[in-house]
């Protein structure tokens, strides 16, 4: 379950819209950084243990089930990234 901060969002720059964009970019940066570290760890372990090579990983072709699962995860991820915009839209619709 996603936690949502209470209260007004702090404004650091002159334009609150730029602050929101910055928040989204920083959320993406954090997600990508963690994913890159984890992926690097997994690929190194697989190679060291002789389980998979980098070439095999690059050549992988997902089946329909995997594609569907990835699409679902991607949609949830995008929703988290765009959470700031969604909250603003919800606030505007309540007015």
mmCIF file of C-alpha atoms in Angstrom:
data_model
loop_
_atom_site.group_PDB
_atom_site.id
_atom_site.type_symbol
_atom_site.label_atom_id
_atom_site.label_comp_id
_atom_site.label_asym_id
_atom_site.label_seq_id
_atom_site.Cartn_x
_atom_site.Cartn_y
_atom_site.Cartn_z
ATOM 1 C CA UNK A 1 0.000 0.000 0.000
ATOM 2 C CA UNK A 2 1.455 3.348 -1.061
ATOM 3 C CA UNK A 3 2.005 5.938 1.661
ATOM 4 C CA UNK A 4 0.953 9.505 0.880
ATOM 5 C CA UNK A 5 2.445 12.472 2.704
ATOM 6 C CA UNK A 6 -0.002 14.742 4.495
ATOM 7 C CA UNK A 7 0.004 18.532 4.325
ATOM 8 C CA UNK A 8 1.156 20.956 1.676
ATOM 9 C CA UNK A 9 4.057 20.089 -0.567
ATOM 10 C CA UNK A 10 7.074 22.352 0.110
ATOM 11 C CA UNK A 11 8.069 24.736 -2.690
ATOM 12 C CA UNK A 12 11.812 25.141 -3.274
ATOM 13 C CA UNK A 13 11.886 26.935 -6.619
ATOM 14 C CA UNK A 14 9.960 29.959 -7.894
ATOM 15 C CA UNK A 15 7.512 27.868 -9.897
ATOM 16 C CA UNK A 16 5.640 25.086 -8.050
ATOM 17 C CA UNK A 17 5.211 23.222 -11.353
ATOM 18 C CA UNK A 18 8.989 23.012 -11.714
ATOM 19 C CA UNK A 19 9.168 21.701 -8.148
ATOM 20 C CA UNK A 20 6.721 18.952 -9.093
ATOM 21 C CA UNK A 21 8.724 18.067 -12.174
ATOM 22 C CA UNK A 22 11.884 17.981 -10.083
ATOM 23 C CA UNK A 23 10.160 15.658 -7.592
ATOM 24 C CA UNK A 24 9.227 13.288 -10.429
ATOM 25 C CA UNK A 25 12.743 13.349 -11.876
ATOM 26 C CA UNK A 26 14.263 12.652 -8.458
ATOM 27 C CA UNK A 27 11.827 9.784 -7.874
ATOM 28 C CA UNK A 28 12.859 8.308 -11.214
ATOM 29 C CA UNK A 29 16.529 8.841 -10.467
ATOM 30 C CA UNK A 30 16.226 6.999 -7.167
ATOM 31 C CA UNK A 31 14.325 4.104 -8.739
ATOM 32 C CA UNK A 32 16.761 3.762 -11.634
ATOM 33 C CA UNK A 33 19.800 3.948 -9.376
ATOM 34 C CA UNK A 34 18.565 1.147 -7.127
ATOM 35 C CA UNK A 35 17.538 -0.992 -10.090
ATOM 36 C CA UNK A 36 20.906 -0.552 -11.809
ATOM 37 C CA UNK A 37 22.781 -1.614 -8.671
ATOM 38 C CA UNK A 38 20.571 -4.658 -8.176
ATOM 39 C CA UNK A 39 20.744 -5.674 -11.812
ATOM 40 C CA UNK A 40 24.522 -5.306 -11.825
ATOM 41 C CA UNK A 41 24.741 -7.516 -8.722
ATOM 42 C CA UNK A 42 22.511 -10.206 -10.212
ATOM 43 C CA UNK A 43 24.336 -10.267 -13.547
ATOM 44 C CA UNK A 44 27.734 -10.497 -11.845
ATOM 45 C CA UNK A 45 26.578 -13.332 -9.577
ATOM 46 C CA UNK A 46 25.080 -15.243 -12.486
ATOM 47 C CA UNK A 47 28.273 -14.904 -14.513
ATOM 48 C CA UNK A 48 30.596 -15.828 -11.614
ATOM 49 C CA UNK A 49 28.523 -18.917 -10.830
ATOM 50 C CA UNK A 50 28.483 -19.907 -14.505
ATOM 51 C CA UNK A 51 24.687 -19.830 -14.651
ATOM 52 C CA UNK A 52 24.178 -17.195 -17.355
ATOM 53 C CA UNK A 53 26.429 -15.022 -19.457
ATOM 54 C CA UNK A 54 25.807 -11.400 -20.387
ATOM 55 C CA UNK A 55 25.177 -12.584 -23.967
ATOM 56 C CA UNK A 56 22.407 -14.930 -22.834
ATOM 57 C CA UNK A 57 20.795 -12.170 -20.806
ATOM 58 C CA UNK A 58 20.893 -9.772 -23.764
ATOM 59 C CA UNK A 59 19.384 -12.412 -26.075
ATOM 60 C CA UNK A 60 16.419 -13.300 -23.836
ATOM 61 C CA UNK A 61 13.006 -13.114 -25.554
ATOM 62 C CA UNK A 62 10.091 -12.902 -23.069
ATOM 63 C CA UNK A 63 6.881 -14.821 -23.717
ATOM 64 C CA UNK A 64 3.378 -13.305 -23.597
ATOM 65 C CA UNK A 65 2.920 -13.964 -19.858
ATOM 66 C CA UNK A 66 6.164 -12.188 -19.001
ATOM 67 C CA UNK A 67 5.286 -9.289 -21.308
ATOM 68 C CA UNK A 68 1.895 -8.905 -19.574
ATOM 69 C CA UNK A 69 3.489 -8.995 -16.116
ATOM 70 C CA UNK A 70 6.041 -6.382 -17.169
ATOM 71 C CA UNK A 71 3.323 -4.145 -18.604
ATOM 72 C CA UNK A 72 1.429 -4.298 -15.293
ATOM 73 C CA UNK A 73 4.566 -3.446 -13.317
ATOM 74 C CA UNK A 74 5.363 -0.633 -15.753
ATOM 75 C CA UNK A 75 1.881 0.869 -15.346
ATOM 76 C CA UNK A 76 2.211 0.775 -11.540
ATOM 77 C CA UNK A 77 5.665 2.360 -11.791
ATOM 78 C CA UNK A 78 4.436 5.160 -14.038
ATOM 79 C CA UNK A 79 1.563 5.791 -11.622
ATOM 80 C CA UNK A 80 4.098 6.197 -8.781
ATOM 81 C CA UNK A 81 6.218 8.582 -10.847
ATOM 82 C CA UNK A 82 3.216 10.662 -11.882
ATOM 83 C CA UNK A 83 1.703 10.607 -8.390
ATOM 84 C CA UNK A 84 2.365 14.342 -7.938
ATOM 85 C CA UNK A 85 0.377 15.196 -11.069
ATOM 86 C CA UNK A 86 -2.429 12.808 -10.126
ATOM 87 C CA UNK A 87 -2.752 14.362 -6.677
ATOM 88 C CA UNK A 88 -3.057 17.811 -8.231
ATOM 89 C CA UNK A 89 -5.710 16.629 -10.677
ATOM 90 C CA UNK A 90 -7.669 15.065 -7.821
ATOM 91 C CA UNK A 91 -7.430 18.287 -5.800
ATOM 92 C CA UNK A 92 -8.644 20.328 -8.776
ATOM 93 C CA UNK A 93 -11.597 18.013 -9.338
ATOM 94 C CA UNK A 94 -12.647 18.416 -5.686
ATOM 95 C CA UNK A 95 -12.864 22.212 -6.021
#
